[in-house]
Every structure is written in structure tokens, then in C-alpha cells.
Short mmCIF file of C-alpha atoms and ligand atoms in Angstrom, two decimals:
data_model
loop_
_atom_site.label_atom_id
_atom_site.label_comp_id
_atom_site.label_asym_id
_atom_site.label_seq_id
_atom_site.Cartn_x
_atom_site.Cartn_y
_atom_site.Cartn_z
CA UNK A 1 79.83 134.02 111.45
CA UNK A 2 83.61 133.76 111.13
CA UNK A 3 85.25 132.91 107.83
CA UNK A 4 85.99 129.45 109.27
CA UNK A 5 82.30 128.93 110.09
CA UNK A 6 81.33 129.93 106.57
CA UNK A 7 83.81 127.54 105.01
CA UNK A 8 82.78 124.71 107.33
CA UNK A 9 79.12 125.19 106.41
CA UNK A 10 79.91 125.22 102.69
CA UNK A 11 82.11 122.14 102.91
CA UNK A 12 79.48 120.27 104.90
CA UNK A 13 77.10 120.83 102.03
CA UNK A 14 79.41 120.49 99.05
CA UNK A 15 82.21 118.02 99.77
CA UNK A 16 82.20 114.25 100.10
CA UNK A 17 82.38 113.69 103.85
CA UNK A 18 85.78 111.95 103.78
CA UNK A 19 87.56 114.08 106.39
CA UNK A 20 87.01 115.04 110.01
CA UNK A 21 88.99 118.26 109.94
CA UNK A 22 90.22 120.15 112.98
CA UNK A 23 88.40 123.48 113.18
CA UNK A 24 91.29 125.70 112.12
CA UNK A 25 91.69 127.77 108.99
CA UNK A 26 95.36 128.15 108.13
CA UNK A 27 96.31 130.99 105.86
CA UNK A 28 100.13 130.96 105.79
CA UNK A 29 103.25 129.45 107.27
CA UNK A 30 106.87 130.23 107.93
CA UNK A 31 109.60 127.87 109.13
CA UNK A 32 108.06 125.38 111.56
CA UNK A 33 105.04 127.60 112.28
CA UNK A 34 101.60 127.88 110.68
CA UNK A 35 99.34 130.92 111.12
CA UNK A 36 95.54 130.80 111.20
CA UNK A 37 93.12 133.44 109.97
CA UNK A 38 93.04 135.07 113.43
CA UNK A 39 96.82 135.54 113.29
CA UNK A 40 97.49 132.77 115.85
CA UNK A 41 100.75 130.84 115.38
CA UNK A 42 101.00 127.05 115.70
CA UNK A 43 104.12 124.91 116.12
CA UNK A 44 103.75 122.26 113.43
CA UNK A 45 105.08 118.84 114.44
CA UNK A 46 103.23 117.06 111.64
CA UNK A 47 104.35 119.07 108.57
CA UNK A 48 101.34 118.22 106.43
CA UNK A 49 101.80 114.50 107.23
CA UNK A 50 105.51 114.47 106.54
CA UNK A 51 105.34 116.58 103.40
CA UNK A 52 106.78 119.97 104.38
CA UNK A 53 110.26 118.72 105.20
CA UNK A 54 111.80 122.17 104.69
CA UNK A 55 109.04 123.85 106.68
CA UNK A 56 106.93 126.66 105.27
CA UNK A 57 107.86 129.46 102.90
CA UNK A 58 111.34 128.09 102.35
CA UNK A 59 113.17 130.43 99.96
CA UNK A 60 114.62 127.54 97.91
CA UNK A 61 111.10 126.22 97.22
CA UNK A 62 109.61 129.65 96.55
CA UNK A 63 112.43 130.45 94.17
CA UNK A 64 112.13 127.13 92.30
CA UNK A 65 108.35 127.52 91.91
CA UNK A 66 108.64 131.13 90.74
CA UNK A 67 111.45 130.42 88.28
CA UNK A 68 109.99 127.22 86.83
CA UNK A 69 106.41 128.54 86.65
CA UNK A 70 107.63 131.46 84.58
CA UNK A 71 109.50 129.10 82.25
CA UNK A 72 107.33 125.97 81.89
CA UNK A 73 104.82 124.16 84.10
CA UNK A 74 103.70 121.19 82.00
CA UNK A 75 104.59 119.52 78.73
CA UNK A 76 103.38 115.88 79.17
CA UNK A 77 105.69 112.91 78.87
CA UNK A 78 105.59 113.07 75.07
CA UNK A 79 108.58 115.43 75.11
CA UNK A 80 111.78 115.97 77.03
CA UNK A 81 112.25 118.61 79.68
CA UNK A 82 115.24 119.48 81.80
CA UNK A 83 114.11 118.15 85.17
CA UNK A 84 113.42 114.38 85.14
CA UNK A 85 116.89 113.02 84.44
CA UNK A 86 118.47 115.56 86.80
CA UNK A 87 116.13 114.49 89.58
CA UNK A 88 116.51 110.79 88.74
CA UNK A 89 120.30 111.17 88.96
CA UNK A 90 120.03 112.73 92.42
CA UNK A 91 117.65 110.02 93.68
CA UNK A 92 119.45 107.01 92.22
CA UNK A 93 122.82 108.17 93.58
CA UNK A 94 121.36 108.63 97.06
CA UNK A 95 119.34 105.41 97.21
CA UNK A 96 121.62 102.99 95.37
CA UNK A 97 118.92 102.11 92.84
CA UNK A 98 119.34 102.47 89.10
CA UNK A 99 116.22 103.87 87.44
CA UNK A 100 113.27 106.13 88.22
CA UNK A 101 109.67 106.61 87.16
CA UNK A 102 107.82 109.71 88.32
CA UNK A 103 104.17 109.69 89.37
CA UNK A 104 102.13 112.33 91.19
CA UNK A 105 101.36 110.86 94.60
CA UNK A 106 102.38 108.13 96.98
CA UNK A 107 99.59 105.77 96.11
CA UNK A 108 100.33 106.13 92.42
CA UNK A 109 104.00 105.34 92.95
CA UNK A 110 102.99 102.27 95.00
CA UNK A 111 100.45 101.22 92.37
CA UNK A 112 103.21 101.41 89.75
CA UNK A 113 105.58 99.41 91.93
CA UNK A 114 102.99 96.60 92.20
CA UNK A 115 102.48 96.63 88.43
CA UNK A 116 106.24 96.49 87.94
CA UNK A 117 106.47 93.43 90.24
CA UNK A 118 103.77 91.54 88.32
CA UNK A 119 105.37 92.50 85.00
CA UNK A 120 108.77 91.37 86.26
CA UNK A 121 107.38 88.02 87.39
CA UNK A 122 105.83 87.64 83.94
CA UNK A 123 109.20 88.29 82.35
CA UNK A 124 110.84 85.65 84.59
CA UNK A 125 108.13 83.12 83.64
CA UNK A 126 108.76 83.85 79.96
CA UNK A 127 112.40 83.01 80.67
CA UNK A 128 111.41 79.66 82.14
CA UNK A 129 111.43 80.47 85.85
CA UNK A 130 108.72 79.26 88.17
CA UNK A 131 107.30 82.31 89.93
CA UNK A 132 103.74 83.31 90.71
CA UNK A 133 101.79 86.55 91.06
CA UNK A 134 101.11 86.69 94.78
CA UNK A 135 102.04 89.61 97.05
CA UNK A 136 102.96 89.26 100.71
CA UNK A 137 102.10 92.47 102.61
CA UNK A 138 102.36 93.16 106.33
CA UNK A 139 99.78 93.57 109.04
CA UNK A 140 99.35 97.27 110.02
CA UNK A 141 100.70 98.33 106.61
CA UNK A 142 99.54 101.44 104.80
CA UNK A 143 100.25 102.02 101.11
CA UNK A 144 97.58 104.46 99.92
CA UNK A 145 94.02 104.62 98.63
CA UNK A 146 93.92 103.40 95.04
CA UNK A 147 92.96 99.77 94.36
CA UNK A 148 96.37 98.12 94.40
CA UNK A 149 97.30 100.20 97.40
CA UNK A 150 94.21 99.45 99.48
CA UNK A 151 94.53 95.79 98.49
CA UNK A 152 97.96 95.72 100.13
CA UNK A 153 96.89 97.91 103.08
CA UNK A 154 95.99 95.94 106.15
CA UNK A 155 93.23 97.96 107.82
CA UNK A 156 89.86 96.44 106.85
CA UNK A 157 88.11 99.82 106.94
CA UNK A 158 90.21 101.04 104.01
CA UNK A 159 89.65 97.86 101.95
CA UNK A 160 86.40 96.11 102.65
CA UNK A 161 83.86 98.79 101.64
CA UNK A 162 85.44 98.75 98.17
CA UNK A 163 85.53 94.98 97.65
CA UNK A 164 86.36 93.09 95.57
CA UNK A 165 89.90 94.44 95.85
CA UNK A 166 92.91 93.25 93.80
CA UNK A 167 93.30 89.50 94.40
CA UNK A 168 96.49 87.70 95.31
CA UNK A 169 97.50 89.51 98.51
CA UNK A 170 98.27 87.74 101.77
CA UNK A 171 99.13 89.51 105.04
CA UNK A 172 102.05 88.45 107.21
CA UNK A 173 102.19 89.17 110.95
CA UNK A 174 104.40 92.18 111.62
CA UNK A 175 108.02 91.24 112.35
CA UNK A 176 107.04 87.56 112.61
CA UNK A 177 109.82 85.75 110.76
CA UNK A 178 108.19 82.33 111.13
CA UNK A 179 104.94 83.61 109.62
CA UNK A 180 106.87 85.18 106.74
CA UNK A 181 108.70 81.90 106.06
CA UNK A 182 105.53 79.86 106.19
CA UNK A 183 103.67 82.14 103.76
CA UNK A 184 106.54 82.55 101.30
CA UNK A 185 106.78 80.26 98.27
CA UNK A 186 107.53 80.54 94.57
CA UNK A 187 103.91 81.68 94.17
CA UNK A 188 105.09 85.04 95.57
CA UNK A 189 106.25 87.74 93.15
CA UNK A 190 107.03 90.37 95.80
CA UNK A 191 107.30 91.01 99.53
CA UNK A 192 105.97 94.45 100.44
CA UNK A 193 107.15 96.38 103.49
CA UNK A 194 107.61 99.84 104.97
CA UNK A 195 111.04 100.10 106.69
CA UNK A 196 109.24 101.92 109.47
CA UNK A 197 105.47 101.64 109.35
CA UNK A 198 103.98 105.13 109.44
CA UNK A 199 100.17 105.05 109.67
CA UNK A 200 100.54 101.69 111.43
CA UNK A 201 102.06 103.51 114.42
CA UNK A 202 105.76 104.26 113.74
CA UNK A 203 106.82 100.62 113.93
CA UNK A 204 110.34 99.83 112.66
CA UNK A 205 110.92 96.49 110.96
CA UNK A 206 113.31 94.29 112.89
CA UNK A 207 116.73 93.69 111.33
CA UNK A 208 116.01 89.97 111.37
CA UNK A 209 112.67 90.28 109.57
CA UNK A 210 114.02 92.68 106.96
CA UNK A 211 117.04 90.46 106.28
CA UNK A 212 114.85 87.35 106.03
CA UNK A 213 112.53 89.11 103.56
CA UNK A 214 115.58 90.00 101.43
CA UNK A 215 116.95 86.45 101.59
CA UNK A 216 113.61 84.78 100.77
CA UNK A 217 113.04 87.08 97.80
CA UNK A 218 116.57 86.37 96.54
CA UNK A 219 115.97 82.63 96.82
CA UNK A 220 113.28 82.67 94.09
CA UNK A 221 113.76 85.89 92.11
CA UNK A 222 110.82 87.56 93.85
CA UNK A 223 111.18 91.27 94.59
CA UNK A 224 111.54 93.11 97.87
CA UNK A 225 109.56 96.34 97.57
CA UNK A 226 110.08 98.95 100.27
CA UNK A 227 107.61 101.81 100.69
CA UNK A 228 109.61 104.86 101.83
CA UNK A 229 106.86 107.37 101.11
CA UNK A 230 106.71 108.46 104.75
CA UNK A 231 110.14 107.41 106.11
CA UNK A 232 112.25 108.34 103.09
CA UNK A 233 114.09 111.45 101.92
CA UNK A 234 115.94 112.23 105.09
CA UNK A 235 113.26 111.94 107.73
CA UNK A 236 115.07 109.24 109.68
CA UNK A 237 118.53 110.77 109.23
CA UNK A 238 119.44 108.83 106.08
CA UNK A 239 118.08 109.30 102.57
CA UNK A 240 116.05 106.12 102.96
CA UNK A 241 115.19 104.28 106.15
CA UNK A 242 116.26 100.95 104.61
CA UNK A 243 119.82 102.29 104.66
CA UNK A 244 119.86 101.88 108.46
CA UNK A 245 119.51 98.13 107.85
CA UNK A 246 122.12 97.84 105.10
CA UNK A 247 119.50 96.24 102.86
CA UNK A 248 118.86 97.29 99.27
CA UNK A 249 115.35 96.69 97.94
CA UNK A 250 114.56 95.90 94.30
CA UNK A 251 112.02 98.71 94.22
CA UNK A 252 111.37 101.63 96.53
CA UNK A 253 108.72 104.35 96.44
CA UNK A 254 109.05 107.99 97.50
CA UNK A 255 106.53 110.79 97.62
CA UNK A 256 105.41 112.89 100.58
CA UNK A 257 108.30 115.40 100.99
CA UNK A 258 109.77 114.93 97.51
CA UNK A 259 108.65 118.22 95.94
CA UNK A 260 108.12 120.32 99.05
CA UNK A 261 104.32 120.22 98.92
CA UNK A 262 103.88 120.08 95.13
CA UNK A 263 102.53 116.57 94.37
CA UNK A 264 105.24 114.20 93.14
CA UNK A 265 105.91 110.50 93.64
CA UNK A 266 108.76 108.31 92.46
CA UNK A 267 109.39 104.64 91.84
CA UNK A 268 113.06 103.67 91.96
CA UNK A 269 114.22 100.24 90.87
CA UNK A 270 117.18 98.11 89.82
CA UNK A 271 118.27 97.47 86.23
CA UNK A 272 117.00 93.90 86.63
CA UNK A 273 113.47 95.11 87.43
CA UNK A 274 113.57 97.74 84.68
CA UNK A 275 113.92 94.93 82.12
CA UNK A 276 110.23 94.27 82.61
CA UNK A 277 109.07 97.65 81.25
CA UNK A 278 108.76 98.65 77.61
CA UNK A 279 107.46 101.87 76.05
CA UNK A 280 103.71 102.26 76.44
CA UNK A 281 103.25 99.76 79.30
CA UNK A 282 102.97 102.41 82.02
CA UNK A 283 102.66 106.18 82.04
CA UNK A 284 101.07 109.34 83.36
CA UNK A 285 99.99 112.72 82.02
CA UNK A 286 101.16 114.87 84.93
CA UNK A 287 103.81 112.75 86.63
CA UNK A 288 107.32 114.16 86.71
CA UNK A 289 106.30 117.49 85.19
CA UNK A 290 108.76 120.39 84.91
CA UNK A 291 107.40 122.28 87.93
CA UNK A 292 107.38 119.32 90.34
CA UNK A 293 110.85 118.16 89.20
CA UNK A 294 112.38 121.63 89.55
CA UNK A 295 111.03 121.92 93.09
CA UNK A 296 112.15 118.39 93.99
CA UNK A 297 115.67 119.15 92.79
CA UNK A 298 115.65 122.22 95.05
CA UNK A 299 114.38 120.11 97.98
CA UNK A 300 117.04 117.40 97.58
CA UNK A 301 119.82 119.97 97.12
CA UNK A 302 118.65 121.95 100.17
CA UNK A 303 118.49 118.85 102.37
CA UNK A 304 122.10 118.24 101.38
CA UNK A 305 123.37 121.83 101.55
CA UNK A 306 121.75 122.56 104.92
CA UNK A 307 122.85 119.23 106.47
CA UNK A 308 119.27 118.28 107.24
CA UNK A 309 120.03 114.57 107.43
CA UNK A 310 122.31 115.30 110.35
CA UNK A 311 119.78 117.69 111.87
CA UNK A 312 117.03 115.07 111.59
CA UNK A 313 119.28 112.47 113.24
CA UNK A 314 120.43 114.77 116.05
CA UNK A 315 117.20 116.57 116.88
CA UNK A 316 115.35 113.27 116.43
CA UNK A 317 117.62 111.54 118.92
CA UNK A 318 117.05 114.38 121.38
CA UNK A 319 113.28 114.17 120.81
CA UNK A 320 113.26 110.42 121.48
CA UNK A 321 115.41 110.85 124.60
CA UNK A 322 113.09 113.55 125.93
CA UNK A 323 110.03 111.39 125.23
CA UNK A 324 111.70 108.42 126.95
CA UNK A 325 112.41 110.56 129.97
CA UNK A 326 108.80 111.74 129.96
CA UNK A 327 107.75 108.09 129.86
CA UNK A 328 109.62 107.41 133.09
CA UNK A 329 107.44 110.05 134.77
CA UNK A 330 104.11 109.10 133.12
CA UNK A 331 102.76 105.56 133.37
CA UNK A 332 100.31 106.41 130.59
CA UNK A 333 103.15 106.32 128.03
CA UNK A 334 103.61 102.63 127.27
CA UNK A 335 106.30 102.88 124.61
CA UNK A 336 108.43 105.42 122.73
CA UNK A 337 109.54 104.50 119.21
CA UNK A 338 111.11 105.94 116.10
CA UNK A 339 114.16 107.03 114.19
CA UNK A 340 115.27 110.55 113.32
CA UNK A 341 112.30 112.88 113.08
CA UNK A 342 109.78 110.06 112.72
CA UNK A 343 108.85 109.47 116.34
CA UNK A 344 105.94 108.29 118.42
CA UNK A 345 104.77 107.89 121.96
CA UNK A 346 102.20 105.17 122.53
CA UNK A 347 99.63 105.81 125.27
CA UNK A 348 97.64 103.27 127.22
CA UNK A 349 94.24 104.62 126.19
CA UNK A 350 92.75 105.76 122.86
CA UNK A 351 90.62 108.35 124.66
CA UNK A 352 93.67 109.82 126.37
CA UNK A 353 95.50 109.90 123.01
CA UNK A 354 92.60 111.78 121.43
CA UNK A 355 92.42 114.20 124.31
CA UNK A 356 96.17 114.77 124.22
CA UNK A 357 96.04 115.74 120.53
CA UNK A 358 93.17 118.16 121.31
CA UNK A 359 94.99 119.63 124.32
CA UNK A 360 98.16 120.08 122.25
CA UNK A 361 96.05 121.92 119.66
CA UNK A 362 94.71 124.21 122.43
CA UNK A 363 98.36 124.99 123.21
CA UNK A 364 98.87 125.61 119.48
CA UNK A 365 101.01 122.56 118.78
CA UNK A 366 100.05 120.26 115.91
CA UNK A 367 100.49 116.49 116.27
CA UNK A 368 98.19 113.61 115.42
CA UNK A 369 97.16 110.24 116.63
CA UNK A 370 97.54 107.18 114.45
CA UNK A 371 96.64 103.58 115.11
CA UNK A 372 94.27 104.68 117.96
CA UNK A 373 96.82 105.09 120.74
CA UNK A 374 99.97 106.40 119.05
CA UNK A 375 100.93 110.08 119.25
CA UNK A 376 102.84 110.73 116.04
CA UNK A 377 105.45 113.41 115.41
CA UNK A 378 106.59 114.07 111.83
CA UNK A 379 107.99 117.59 112.11
CA UNK A 380 109.84 119.51 109.39
CA UNK A 381 113.48 118.42 109.15
CA UNK A 382 114.55 121.96 110.11
CA UNK A 383 113.23 121.40 113.66
CA UNK A 384 115.39 122.64 116.54
CA UNK A 385 115.80 121.40 120.12
CA UNK A 386 113.90 124.39 121.51
CA UNK A 387 110.80 123.24 119.57
CA UNK A 388 111.16 119.78 121.08
CA UNK A 389 111.36 121.36 124.55
CA UNK A 390 108.13 123.27 123.91
CA UNK A 391 106.35 120.08 122.87
CA UNK A 392 107.69 118.02 125.77
CA UNK A 393 106.68 120.67 128.33
CA UNK A 394 103.16 120.75 126.88
CA UNK A 395 102.89 116.94 126.91
CA UNK A 396 104.15 116.83 130.48
CA UNK A 397 101.52 119.34 131.55
CA UNK A 398 98.70 117.54 129.70
CA UNK A 399 99.58 114.08 131.03
CA UNK A 400 100.01 115.43 134.55
CA UNK A 401 96.59 117.01 134.40
CA UNK A 402 94.61 114.33 132.54
CA UNK A 403 96.27 110.89 132.56
CA UNK A 404 94.89 109.91 135.98
CA UNK A 405 91.31 110.22 134.70
CA UNK A 406 92.04 107.52 132.10
CA UNK A 407 94.01 105.13 134.29
CA UNK A 408 92.24 101.79 134.31
CA UNK A 409 90.64 102.36 130.90
CA UNK A 410 93.77 101.00 129.34
CA UNK A 411 93.38 98.71 126.35
CA UNK A 412 96.92 97.47 125.92
CA UNK A 413 99.25 96.11 128.58
CA UNK A 414 102.36 98.17 129.29
CA UNK A 415 104.85 97.03 126.68
CA UNK A 416 107.80 97.55 129.00
CA UNK A 417 111.08 99.14 127.99
CA UNK A 418 111.48 102.13 125.77
CA UNK A 419 112.84 101.45 122.36
CA UNK A 420 115.33 104.15 121.51
CA UNK A 421 116.37 102.42 118.30
C1 PLP B 1 101.04 108.54 102.75
C2 PLP B 1 101.52 107.20 102.37
C3 PLP B 1 101.14 106.60 101.16
C4 PLP B 1 100.15 107.22 100.22
O1 PLP B 1 100.58 108.46 99.70
P1 PLP B 1 99.51 109.46 99.04
O2 PLP B 1 100.36 110.56 98.48
O3 PLP B 1 98.58 109.89 100.13
O4 PLP B 1 98.80 108.70 97.99
C5 PLP B 1 101.69 105.36 100.86
N1 PLP B 1 102.55 104.75 101.68
C6 PLP B 1 102.94 105.30 102.85
C7 PLP B 1 103.91 104.57 103.71
C8 PLP B 1 102.43 106.53 103.24
O5 PLP B 1 102.78 107.06 104.42
#
């Protein structure tokens, strides 16, 4: 029995069966590579689902953890420490928002953002405005696993087993401006979007839809809340993906890469929204602790110092171009989408997508499949062109060998055209 077999057997007996893990036991990582217990190296194009933006064993992260863990790991939010305001300053400057609240995870940040929206609507009502408590969320959205988050997440599988979920949520068809207009009223306290849907299949909002959401919210005092947990912090080549649209939300949420793998989430909002919060209304024991903040400061400063926004934009553009060129040679690729290092290739068959992920794993390249047919790439922001070439060559080989067997099993018509936006 290998160590992996032992661990698998123990987990099968002892853990809630929430995950279908790939049968690999990783023991360390360096740069864009992970190493398993046999000493095999894997090219990681998923970076722990968009978390390890600086790759593995980055000296800036190691140094920040070592230094801060020797000094102070936790104090609670009953006292001051050196990190929160320093981190808040870095994030507000880069996003254009005014104030921060730190939570531990993405879903917690999102949960807090929803609470903030309801509290803000309450404040407006107390000032005589007519505004309700309803949320408009989008089809194919993903916002996390706690109650508010699953309530605003579209996929029924994540919501329905846990019913009744939080009431007052209506879903709008993705990028359907007419549907958004027809469902918006002064009953709505916030419109909820991801600039680029992540779990939903790397789907960018259209400029028109995003602008209409901003305008409708402005017309009543409702909030536009943008979830940047996956797309934010440099992944798309800007600090936040909403910056590509020139639209400023009232609230945004960050998490995944924020503290380089140490859990940390953030809510950022305007001064107007912050009026709704008073001491004691919201809080957390762990959120924004000294260790997580020190590491996040190191992450933000390293992204800046090492020009990783530019790297994400440039290598991402190359990645998308290479995928588009692959799509011209393989009918099975129906569309290529993304921005920066948040990219996807949609295939015409869920079985082929599954097989492709497995075949990539055999070639020691990590990617995943989201939304059934979408191959998703969320590599570390330190990725280089040579890594893209490795991945493209492997995909070419796999599709050449296997795509024919799946032709005709296709579930979606060829979308036509490759979106390089
Ligand atoms: C991952 C993700 C979340 C949830 O974050 P967790 O840290 O897993 O709770 C929320 N929104 C988006 C867009 C995400 O990608």
C-alpha cells in the first residue's frame, strides 16, 4: 500500500464525502510546479483554484509568514495590530473604493457584502427613500457555500438540498439587458455580478450589461456588488476585472489569492455604503488577523514590484491566442474565452472535457473542467510563455488522439467565432 492509498482509505472512512479528489498526493511546490510523493513534477495551471498567484514557495510569502509568525499570529479584532490599515490602504488605492472589512474566505466576504446591502437599504428607508430588500443575481453565478452565498448562486445542486435558502433573490439571464430591466425595480437593494464568471465557465459580462446594471442601481440608490474573488487581484491584468469596463461598484469582494494561500477575504466599499455599519453590527474572530494581513501586504507588494499585472496581461494574451489557433485546428473546441490569466476553452462534449483533464493529468499538467464542458486555466501570475507552449502541445496531442471518438456526442452547437476579448 502506498502512502496515497493509505490516506485515501482513511479519508473514505473519516471525512464527509464532499470531494472527488484526483488520486495524487502533493508534498511540495516551487514556482509553477507541484511535486507529488513519488517526486513527480506537475505544471500547475490551476494554482489551487486561483489562490497561488505567486506560485509555490515564493520567498516573499515565506519571509512574511516566518517574520509575522515569530512576532504575532492572532490578537482578535478587540485590539489594533499593524496590518489591517496598511492592507486596507493598498487595496482601496488600487480598487478606487474607500473602506475595507476583512473576513477569512470568499464566501464570508460575499455574505458580509449581502448584509451590508440590506443594512444600506434599511438606512435609505430610514431616510425616507423607497427601496426594498430584493437581490438580483445572475444565472451561472457562483458566490460560495454559506447561506447567503448559495442563495445567490445559480446552480440548483448547490442550493436546493439546503432549502429553505435566504429569500428575496431573483436570477437574471446572463448578459440579457432586457431581462435585467424587466426584473429591476425599487424593490431591489442590490444587483450582484461577477465581472467574469469563474465557476460559471469564464464568462465575461458584456460592457452593455455591466453599464446597464450600474445605471439601474444609480437610478434608485440600489447597490452594484461585484464579486472579484476569482477575477480580482491582478489575474486579468488589472487589479480588478471591473476596471476593464471603467465601472466602479459600490461593493466588491476579494479573497482567493489575497494572502498567498493563507485564508483571507475582503469586502471593499464606498463611503456611502459604509454609513450603514456601526460598531457591533458585523465582525469576525479570525478575519484580518496579523499573519494573514502581513502575507497579503507581501502579495500585493510583490505583484506590483514584479510587474505581474503586465505579465498576466501579456502571457494571458499569448495563451488566448494559442488556444484560438488550436481551435482553428480542432472542431471540438467551440469557443475560447477569457482575460489575462483567466482563460477557458469550451469543448463540444462533457465526456471529452473530462477525458482531456484526465489526459492532461497523465502528462502532469493540472487544469480543471467547470460548467461541464469548459476547460479552465487559472495559472499562477508568474506563468511564462514556455509553460503555455507545453500546455498547448499537450492539448493538441490529446484532441488529435481523442476528439474524433466524441464527435457527434456534442451537446451544444458550435458557438462560432473565438472571443479574444
Ligand atoms: C471561490 C469563489 C467564491 C467562494 O470563495 P471561498 O473562499 O471558497 O468561500 C465566491 N465567489 C467567487 C466568484 C469564487 O470564485
